[in-house]
Amino acid sequence: MASPLDTQAPSRFLSLDVFRGLAVALMIVVNTPGPGAHPYAILIHAKWFGFTAADWVFPSFLFAVGSAMAFAFSRPTTHAAFALKVLRRAALIFVLGFLMYWYPFVHRDGGAWSLSPFADTRVMGVLQRIALCYALGAFAVRYLTIRKLIALSVLLLLGYWAILVAFDPADPFAKLGNAGTHLDLWVFGQSHLYRKDGGFDPEGLLGTLPATVNVIAGYLAARVLKDSPDRRRALARMALAGLVLALAGLAWSPVFPIAKKLWTGSFVLLTVGQDLALLAALAAVLEGRAPNPATRFFQVFGRNPLVIYLFSELFVTTLRQFQVAPDVDLYDWVGINLFQAIAPGPFGSLLCAIAYTLVCWSLGYVLDRRNIVVRL
């Protein structure tokens, strides 16, 4: 079995490969905006309540992880072997995420280099949440029927809402006062949390519960593509289900606001609805047709998403270690002196982000040409 991020669908499901690649590409664009100007607002995460295109990326990444399970877990295996492989992969992805945040393991202290202490390293993060959601989702889809998976999803969303409200009925969604923040502070401590949000960690432990629903939804969607004898009718139902879920998320939002950082139930319904509609559209357009240059571009991202994502995070961190002027690192220098010179403002920032994404794609292209798929 491949890793949860590297599992490939059969070639007839080109739409799943393109969907996965699109999520990876947009994640890199959002995570590495060009310096020298503010990015377009649509490419910046909502500060708290609200929704932008940037907020769509991570839940869709989890949706893609779930879709891979429909194929990776179709092969028979013993309960013990299944548990060992799932837990091993989840642990490896979690450790890679932790090491990614610790990298480059040293920092400048005055004019000298010092070891970055473990005590100040963030524990949770994007890959860590993926690891936990993968493990929870994997055991759920292994042992539960489709009806029970839907029931579990409802329970997770309503249960998470109930926990937040029960913990602080007066202000259940306060950034620093909600139940999830208190749990993270108790388990990890302030020094191991995200440092740019005042003590709140957007990938905290409690938010893993509703985020797992995005994984389950991806699995169920892929099952529809894989098992339905009448694909046209299945895609119509998938698109309709996506519309209903998105509208349900909007209807829920007045009492449970849409918030990516808090990963609210309304946010889950909205993003799952969007993913179902997008996947149905991609499948309607792409299935039964040969790949073309546009689809191959996204397939490169989809074949080795874990490697490409890790590279995108580590390489930009490496570039930022080289100071070419006071308070200007190499990545900033290129963004300001090249892309801002070409197109000042948000468009130049976007061009820089796209150029960096293409650098990351180049690594994936080399791996793809050599038929290398990195597996955990």
CSV table of C-alpha atoms in Angstrom, one decimal:
chain,number,residue,atom,x,y,z
A,1,MET,CA,0.0,0.0,0.0
A,2,ALA,CA,1.1,3.5,-0.7
A,3,SER,CA,1.1,6.3,1.9
A,4,PRO,CA,-2.2,8.1,2.4
A,5,LEU,CA,-1.0,11.0,0.3
A,6,ASP,CA,0.7,9.0,-2.4
A,7,THR,CA,-1.9,6.4,-3.2
A,8,GLN,CA,-2.8,6.5,-6.9
A,9,ALA,CA,-6.3,5.8,-8.2
A,10,PRO,CA,-6.6,3.7,-11.3
A,11,SER,CA,-6.0,5.6,-14.6
A,12,ARG,CA,-9.7,5.7,-15.4
A,13,PHE,CA,-10.2,8.0,-12.5
A,14,LEU,CA,-8.2,10.9,-13.9
A,15,SER,CA,-10.5,13.3,-12.1
A,16,LEU,CA,-9.2,12.1,-8.7
A,17,ASP,CA,-5.6,12.6,-9.7
A,18,VAL,CA,-6.3,16.1,-11.0
A,19,PHE,CA,-8.3,17.0,-7.9
A,20,ARG,CA,-5.4,15.9,-5.6
A,21,GLY,CA,-2.9,17.7,-7.7
A,22,LEU,CA,-5.0,20.9,-7.8
A,23,ALA,CA,-5.2,20.9,-3.9
A,24,VAL,CA,-1.4,20.5,-3.6
A,25,ALA,CA,-0.7,23.2,-6.2
A,26,LEU,CA,-3.0,25.7,-4.5
A,27,MET,CA,-1.6,24.9,-1.1
A,28,ILE,CA,1.9,25.9,-2.2
A,29,VAL,CA,0.6,29.1,-3.8
A,30,VAL,CA,-1.3,30.0,-0.6
A,31,ASN,CA,1.6,29.1,1.7
A,32,THR,CA,4.4,30.9,-0.1
A,33,PRO,CA,3.1,34.3,-1.3
A,34,GLY,CA,5.6,36.6,-2.9
A,35,PRO,CA,7.1,39.3,-0.7
A,36,GLY,CA,6.9,43.1,-1.2
A,37,ALA,CA,3.1,43.4,-1.4
A,38,HIS,CA,0.1,41.9,0.2
A,39,PRO,CA,-1.4,38.9,-1.6
A,40,TYR,CA,-4.9,39.1,-3.1
A,41,ALA,CA,-7.4,38.9,-0.2
A,42,ILE,CA,-8.9,35.7,-1.7
A,43,LEU,CA,-5.5,34.0,-1.2
A,44,ILE,CA,-5.3,34.9,2.5
A,45,HIS,CA,-7.0,32.8,5.2
A,46,ALA,CA,-9.9,34.4,6.9
A,47,LYS,CA,-8.7,36.0,10.2
A,48,TRP,CA,-11.4,34.1,12.2
A,49,PHE,CA,-15.0,33.8,10.9
A,50,GLY,CA,-15.5,33.9,7.1
A,51,PHE,CA,-14.2,32.0,4.1
A,52,THR,CA,-11.7,32.6,1.3
A,53,ALA,CA,-10.3,30.4,-1.5
A,54,ALA,CA,-7.3,29.9,0.8
A,55,ASP,CA,-9.5,28.2,3.3
A,56,TRP,CA,-10.7,25.7,0.8
A,57,VAL,CA,-7.2,24.1,0.3
A,58,PHE,CA,-6.5,22.2,3.4
A,59,PRO,CA,-9.9,20.5,3.8
A,60,SER,CA,-9.7,19.5,0.1
A,61,PHE,CA,-6.3,18.0,0.8
A,62,LEU,CA,-7.9,15.8,3.5
A,63,PHE,CA,-10.8,15.0,1.1
A,64,ALA,CA,-8.1,13.7,-1.3
A,65,VAL,CA,-6.5,11.6,1.4
A,66,GLY,CA,-9.9,10.0,2.0
A,67,SER,CA,-10.5,9.4,-1.7
A,68,ALA,CA,-7.2,7.4,-1.9
A,69,MET,CA,-8.4,5.1,0.9
A,70,ALA,CA,-11.2,3.8,-1.3
A,71,PHE,CA,-8.6,2.2,-3.5
A,72,ALA,CA,-5.7,1.5,-1.1
A,73,PHE,CA,-8.0,-0.3,1.3
A,74,SER,CA,-9.8,-2.4,-1.2
A,75,ARG,CA,-7.1,-5.2,-1.1
A,76,PRO,CA,-7.7,-7.8,1.6
A,77,THR,CA,-5.4,-7.9,4.7
A,78,THR,CA,-5.5,-9.1,8.2
A,79,HIS,CA,-6.7,-6.8,11.1
A,80,ALA,CA,-3.3,-6.8,12.7
A,81,ALA,CA,-1.5,-6.0,9.4
A,82,PHE,CA,-3.9,-3.2,8.6
A,83,ALA,CA,-3.6,-1.6,12.1
A,84,LEU,CA,0.2,-1.9,11.9
A,85,LYS,CA,0.5,-0.2,8.5
A,86,VAL,CA,-2.0,2.6,9.3
A,87,LEU,CA,-0.4,3.4,12.7
A,88,ARG,CA,3.1,3.2,11.2
A,89,ARG,CA,2.2,5.6,8.3
A,90,ALA,CA,0.4,8.0,10.6
A,91,ALA,CA,3.4,8.1,13.0
A,92,LEU,CA,5.8,8.7,10.1
A,93,ILE,CA,3.8,11.6,8.7
A,94,PHE,CA,3.4,13.1,12.2
A,95,VAL,CA,7.1,12.9,12.8
A,96,LEU,CA,7.9,14.4,9.4
A,97,GLY,CA,5.5,17.3,10.2
A,98,PHE,CA,7.2,17.9,13.5
A,99,LEU,CA,10.7,17.8,12.0
A,100,MET,CA,9.5,20.2,9.3
A,101,TYR,CA,8.7,22.8,11.9
A,102,TRP,CA,11.9,22.2,13.7
A,103,TYR,CA,14.0,22.6,10.6
A,104,PRO,CA,16.6,24.0,10.1
A,105,PHE,CA,17.3,23.0,13.7
A,106,VAL,CA,19.5,26.0,14.2
A,107,HIS,CA,19.0,29.8,14.3
A,108,ARG,CA,21.1,32.9,14.5
A,109,ASP,CA,21.7,34.1,18.1
A,110,GLY,CA,23.5,37.4,17.6
A,111,GLY,CA,26.3,36.7,15.2
A,112,ALA,CA,26.5,33.0,16.0
A,113,TRP,CA,24.4,29.9,15.2
A,114,SER,CA,22.6,28.1,18.0
A,115,LEU,CA,20.6,24.9,18.2
A,116,SER,CA,16.9,25.5,18.1
A,117,PRO,CA,15.6,24.0,21.3
A,118,PHE,CA,13.0,21.3,21.3
A,119,ALA,CA,11.1,23.1,24.0
A,120,ASP,CA,10.3,25.9,21.5
A,121,THR,CA,9.2,23.7,18.6
A,122,ARG,CA,5.6,23.5,17.5
A,123,VAL,CA,4.1,20.0,18.0
A,124,MET,CA,1.0,20.2,15.9
A,125,GLY,CA,0.7,21.3,12.3
A,126,VAL,CA,-0.6,20.5,8.8
A,127,LEU,CA,1.0,17.1,8.4
A,128,GLN,CA,0.3,16.2,12.0
A,129,ARG,CA,-3.4,16.8,11.5
A,130,ILE,CA,-3.3,14.8,8.3
A,131,ALA,CA,-1.7,12.0,10.2
A,132,LEU,CA,-4.3,11.9,12.9
A,133,CYS,CA,-7.2,12.3,10.6
A,134,TYR,CA,-5.8,9.6,8.3
A,135,ALA,CA,-5.5,7.2,11.3
A,136,LEU,CA,-9.0,7.9,12.6
A,137,GLY,CA,-10.5,7.9,9.1
A,138,ALA,CA,-8.7,4.6,8.1
A,139,PHE,CA,-10.1,2.7,11.0
A,140,ALA,CA,-13.5,4.1,10.5
A,141,VAL,CA,-13.7,3.1,6.8
A,142,ARG,CA,-12.3,-0.3,7.5
A,143,TYR,CA,-14.9,-1.3,10.1
A,144,LEU,CA,-18.0,0.8,9.5
A,145,THR,CA,-20.6,0.5,6.8
A,146,ILE,CA,-21.5,3.5,4.6
A,147,ARG,CA,-24.6,4.3,6.8
A,148,LYS,CA,-22.5,4.1,10.0
A,149,LEU,CA,-19.8,6.3,8.4
A,150,ILE,CA,-22.5,8.9,7.7
A,151,ALA,CA,-23.8,8.6,11.3
A,152,LEU,CA,-20.2,8.9,12.7
A,153,SER,CA,-19.7,12.1,10.6
A,154,VAL,CA,-22.9,13.6,12.0
A,155,LEU,CA,-21.9,12.6,15.5
A,156,LEU,CA,-18.4,14.1,15.2
A,157,LEU,CA,-19.8,17.5,13.9
A,158,LEU,CA,-22.6,17.8,16.4
A,159,GLY,CA,-20.4,16.4,19.2
A,160,TYR,CA,-17.6,19.0,18.5
A,161,TRP,CA,-20.2,21.8,18.5
A,162,ALA,CA,-21.6,20.5,21.8
A,163,ILE,CA,-18.2,20.4,23.4
A,164,LEU,CA,-17.4,24.0,22.4
A,165,VAL,CA,-20.8,25.3,23.7
A,166,ALA,CA,-20.7,23.2,26.9
A,167,PHE,CA,-17.2,24.4,27.8
A,168,ASP,CA,-18.1,28.1,27.5
A,169,PRO,CA,-21.8,28.8,26.8
A,170,ALA,CA,-21.2,32.6,26.9
A,171,ASP,CA,-18.5,32.7,24.3
A,172,PRO,CA,-17.9,29.2,22.9
A,173,PHE,CA,-16.0,30.4,19.7
A,174,ALA,CA,-13.5,32.8,21.3
A,175,LYS,CA,-10.0,32.2,19.8
A,176,LEU,CA,-8.2,31.9,23.1
A,177,GLY,CA,-11.0,30.8,25.3
A,178,ASN,CA,-12.5,27.9,23.4
A,179,ALA,CA,-12.3,24.3,24.5
A,180,GLY,CA,-9.7,23.3,21.9
A,181,THR,CA,-7.3,26.0,22.9
A,182,HIS,CA,-7.5,25.0,26.5
A,183,LEU,CA,-6.9,21.4,25.6
A,184,ASP,CA,-3.8,22.3,23.5
A,185,LEU,CA,-2.4,24.4,26.3
A,186,TRP,CA,-3.0,21.6,28.8
A,187,VAL,CA,-1.4,18.9,26.6
A,188,PHE,CA,1.4,20.8,24.9
A,189,GLY,CA,2.0,24.1,26.7
A,190,GLN,CA,2.3,27.5,25.2
A,191,SER,CA,5.8,27.1,23.8
A,192,HIS,CA,4.7,24.1,21.6
A,193,LEU,CA,1.8,25.9,19.9
A,194,TYR,CA,1.6,28.0,16.8
A,195,ARG,CA,3.3,31.4,17.4
A,196,LYS,CA,1.5,33.7,15.0
A,197,ASP,CA,-2.0,33.6,16.4
A,198,GLY,CA,-1.6,34.8,20.0
A,199,GLY,CA,-1.5,31.3,21.5
A,200,PHE,CA,-4.2,29.7,19.4
A,201,ASP,CA,-3.1,26.7,17.2
A,202,PRO,CA,-5.3,26.3,14.1
A,203,GLU,CA,-4.2,22.6,13.8
A,204,GLY,CA,-4.9,21.7,17.4
A,205,LEU,CA,-6.1,18.4,18.8
A,206,LEU,CA,-9.8,18.9,19.2
A,207,GLY,CA,-10.3,20.2,15.7
A,208,THR,CA,-9.0,16.8,14.5
A,209,LEU,CA,-12.5,15.4,15.1
A,210,PRO,CA,-14.5,17.5,12.6
A,211,ALA,CA,-11.5,17.5,10.2
A,212,THR,CA,-11.8,13.7,10.0
A,213,VAL,CA,-15.2,14.1,8.4
A,214,ASN,CA,-13.5,15.7,5.4
A,215,VAL,CA,-11.5,12.4,5.1
A,216,ILE,CA,-14.6,10.2,5.4
A,217,ALA,CA,-16.4,12.3,2.8
A,218,GLY,CA,-13.5,11.9,0.3
A,219,TYR,CA,-13.6,8.1,0.9
A,220,LEU,CA,-17.4,8.0,0.3
A,221,ALA,CA,-17.1,10.1,-2.9
A,222,ALA,CA,-14.4,7.9,-4.3
A,223,ARG,CA,-16.6,4.8,-3.5
A,224,VAL,CA,-19.3,6.4,-5.6
A,225,LEU,CA,-17.0,6.8,-8.5
A,226,LYS,CA,-15.5,3.4,-8.2
A,227,ASP,CA,-18.7,1.3,-7.5
A,228,SER,CA,-21.5,3.0,-9.3
A,229,PRO,CA,-22.6,1.2,-12.5
A,230,ASP,CA,-24.3,4.3,-13.9
A,231,ARG,CA,-21.6,7.0,-13.6
A,232,ARG,CA,-23.6,9.8,-15.1
A,233,ARG,CA,-26.4,9.3,-12.6
A,234,ALA,CA,-23.9,9.0,-9.8
A,235,LEU,CA,-22.2,12.2,-10.7
A,236,ALA,CA,-25.5,14.1,-10.9
A,237,ARG,CA,-26.3,12.8,-7.4
A,238,MET,CA,-22.8,13.8,-6.2
A,239,ALA,CA,-23.2,17.3,-7.5
A,240,LEU,CA,-26.7,17.6,-5.9
A,241,ALA,CA,-25.3,16.3,-2.6
A,242,GLY,CA,-22.5,18.9,-2.8
A,243,LEU,CA,-25.0,21.7,-3.3
A,244,VAL,CA,-27.2,20.5,-0.4
A,245,LEU,CA,-24.2,20.2,2.0
A,246,ALA,CA,-22.9,23.6,1.0
A,247,LEU,CA,-26.3,25.2,1.6
A,248,ALA,CA,-26.6,23.3,4.9
A,249,GLY,CA,-23.2,24.7,6.0
A,250,LEU,CA,-24.4,28.3,5.1
A,251,ALA,CA,-27.7,27.7,7.0
A,252,TRP,CA,-25.8,26.4,10.1
A,253,SER,CA,-23.4,29.3,10.1
A,254,PRO,CA,-25.5,31.8,12.0
A,255,VAL,CA,-25.3,29.6,15.1
A,256,PHE,CA,-22.0,27.8,14.3
A,257,PRO,CA,-20.0,30.3,12.2
A,258,ILE,CA,-17.8,29.2,9.3
A,259,ALA,CA,-14.3,29.3,10.5
A,260,LYS,CA,-11.4,27.4,9.0
A,261,LYS,CA,-9.1,28.0,12.0
A,262,LEU,CA,-11.7,26.6,14.4
A,263,TRP,CA,-12.7,23.9,11.8
A,264,THR,CA,-16.4,24.4,12.6
A,265,GLY,CA,-19.1,22.0,11.4
A,266,SER,CA,-20.5,24.6,9.0
A,267,PHE,CA,-17.0,24.9,7.5
A,268,VAL,CA,-16.8,21.2,7.1
A,269,LEU,CA,-20.2,21.0,5.3
A,270,LEU,CA,-19.3,24.0,3.1
A,271,THR,CA,-16.0,22.6,2.0
A,272,VAL,CA,-17.2,19.0,1.5
A,273,GLY,CA,-20.1,20.4,-0.6
A,274,GLN,CA,-17.6,22.3,-2.7
A,275,ASP,CA,-15.4,19.3,-3.1
A,276,LEU,CA,-18.2,17.0,-4.1
A,277,ALA,CA,-19.4,19.5,-6.8
A,278,LEU,CA,-15.9,20.0,-8.1
A,279,LEU,CA,-15.1,16.3,-8.2
A,280,ALA,CA,-18.4,15.6,-10.0
A,281,ALA,CA,-17.5,18.4,-12.6
A,282,LEU,CA,-14.0,17.1,-13.1
A,283,ALA,CA,-15.3,13.5,-13.5
A,284,ALA,CA,-17.9,14.6,-16.0
A,285,VAL,CA,-15.3,16.4,-18.1
A,286,LEU,CA,-12.3,14.1,-17.8
A,287,GLU,CA,-13.4,10.5,-17.3
A,288,GLY,CA,-13.2,8.4,-20.4
A,289,ARG,CA,-10.7,10.8,-22.1
A,290,ALA,CA,-7.0,10.6,-22.5
A,291,PRO,CA,-4.8,12.8,-20.3
A,292,ASN,CA,-3.8,16.1,-21.9
A,293,PRO,CA,-1.0,18.6,-21.0
A,294,ALA,CA,-3.2,20.4,-18.5
A,295,THR,CA,-4.2,17.3,-16.7
A,296,ARG,CA,-0.7,15.9,-16.7
A,297,PHE,CA,0.5,19.1,-15.0
A,298,PHE,CA,-1.7,18.4,-12.0
A,299,GLN,CA,-1.0,14.6,-12.1
A,300,VAL,CA,2.6,15.4,-11.4
A,301,PHE,CA,1.6,17.1,-8.2
A,302,GLY,CA,-0.8,14.2,-7.4
A,303,ARG,CA,1.7,11.4,-7.8
A,304,ASN,CA,4.1,12.6,-5.0
A,305,PRO,CA,2.1,15.1,-3.0
A,306,LEU,CA,3.8,14.4,0.3
A,307,VAL,CA,7.3,14.8,-1.2
A,308,ILE,CA,6.4,18.0,-3.1
A,309,TYR,CA,4.6,19.5,-0.1
A,310,LEU,CA,7.6,18.8,2.2
A,311,PHE,CA,10.0,20.2,-0.4
A,312,SER,CA,7.9,23.4,-0.8
A,313,GLU,CA,8.1,24.0,3.0
A,314,LEU,CA,11.7,23.1,3.5
A,315,PHE,CA,13.1,24.8,0.4
A,316,VAL,CA,11.6,28.2,1.2
A,317,THR,CA,12.8,27.9,4.8
A,318,THR,CA,16.3,27.2,3.4
A,319,LEU,CA,16.1,30.2,1.1
A,320,ARG,CA,15.2,32.4,4.1
A,321,GLN,CA,18.4,31.4,5.9
A,322,PHE,CA,20.5,33.4,3.4
A,323,GLN,CA,20.6,37.1,4.2
A,324,VAL,CA,21.5,39.2,1.1
A,325,ALA,CA,20.8,42.5,2.8
A,326,PRO,CA,19.8,43.7,6.3
A,327,ASP,CA,16.5,42.1,7.1
A,328,VAL,CA,16.1,40.8,3.6
A,329,ASP,CA,16.6,37.1,2.9
A,330,LEU,CA,17.1,35.4,-0.5
A,331,TYR,CA,13.4,34.6,-1.1
A,332,ASP,CA,12.4,38.2,-0.2
A,333,TRP,CA,15.1,39.6,-2.4
A,334,VAL,CA,14.0,37.6,-5.4
A,335,GLY,CA,10.4,38.5,-4.8
A,336,ILE,CA,11.0,42.2,-4.4
A,337,ASN,CA,13.7,42.8,-7.0
A,338,LEU,CA,12.3,40.5,-9.7
A,339,PHE,CA,8.6,40.0,-9.4
A,340,GLN,CA,7.7,43.3,-7.8
A,341,ALA,CA,9.8,45.0,-10.5
A,342,ILE,CA,7.8,43.2,-13.2
A,343,ALA,CA,4.4,43.7,-11.6
A,344,PRO,CA,4.1,45.8,-8.5
A,345,GLY,CA,1.5,44.9,-6.0
A,346,PRO,CA,-0.6,41.7,-5.4
A,347,PHE,CA,-0.1,40.5,-9.0
A,348,GLY,CA,3.6,40.4,-8.5
A,349,SER,CA,3.2,38.6,-5.3
A,350,LEU,CA,1.0,36.0,-7.1
A,351,LEU,CA,3.6,35.7,-9.9
A,352,CYS,CA,6.3,34.9,-7.4
A,353,ALA,CA,4.1,32.3,-5.7
A,354,ILE,CA,3.3,30.7,-9.0
A,355,ALA,CA,7.0,30.7,-10.0
A,356,TYR,CA,7.9,29.0,-6.7
A,357,THR,CA,5.1,26.5,-7.2
A,358,LEU,CA,6.6,25.6,-10.6
A,359,VAL,CA,10.0,25.0,-9.0
A,360,CYS,CA,8.3,22.5,-6.7
A,361,TRP,CA,6.4,21.0,-9.7
A,362,SER,CA,9.8,20.5,-11.4
A,363,LEU,CA,10.9,18.2,-8.6
A,364,GLY,CA,7.6,16.2,-9.1
A,365,TYR,CA,8.2,16.2,-12.8
A,366,VAL,CA,11.7,14.6,-12.4
A,367,LEU,CA,10.3,12.0,-10.1
A,368,ASP,CA,7.4,11.3,-12.5
A,369,ARG,CA,9.7,11.0,-15.5
A,370,ARG,CA,11.7,8.4,-13.6
A,371,ASN,CA,8.5,6.7,-12.5
A,372,ILE,CA,9.4,7.3,-8.8
A,373,VAL,CA,6.5,7.3,-6.3
A,374,VAL,CA,7.7,7.8,-2.8
A,375,ARG,CA,5.9,5.5,-0.4
A,376,LEU,CA,6.0,5.3,3.4
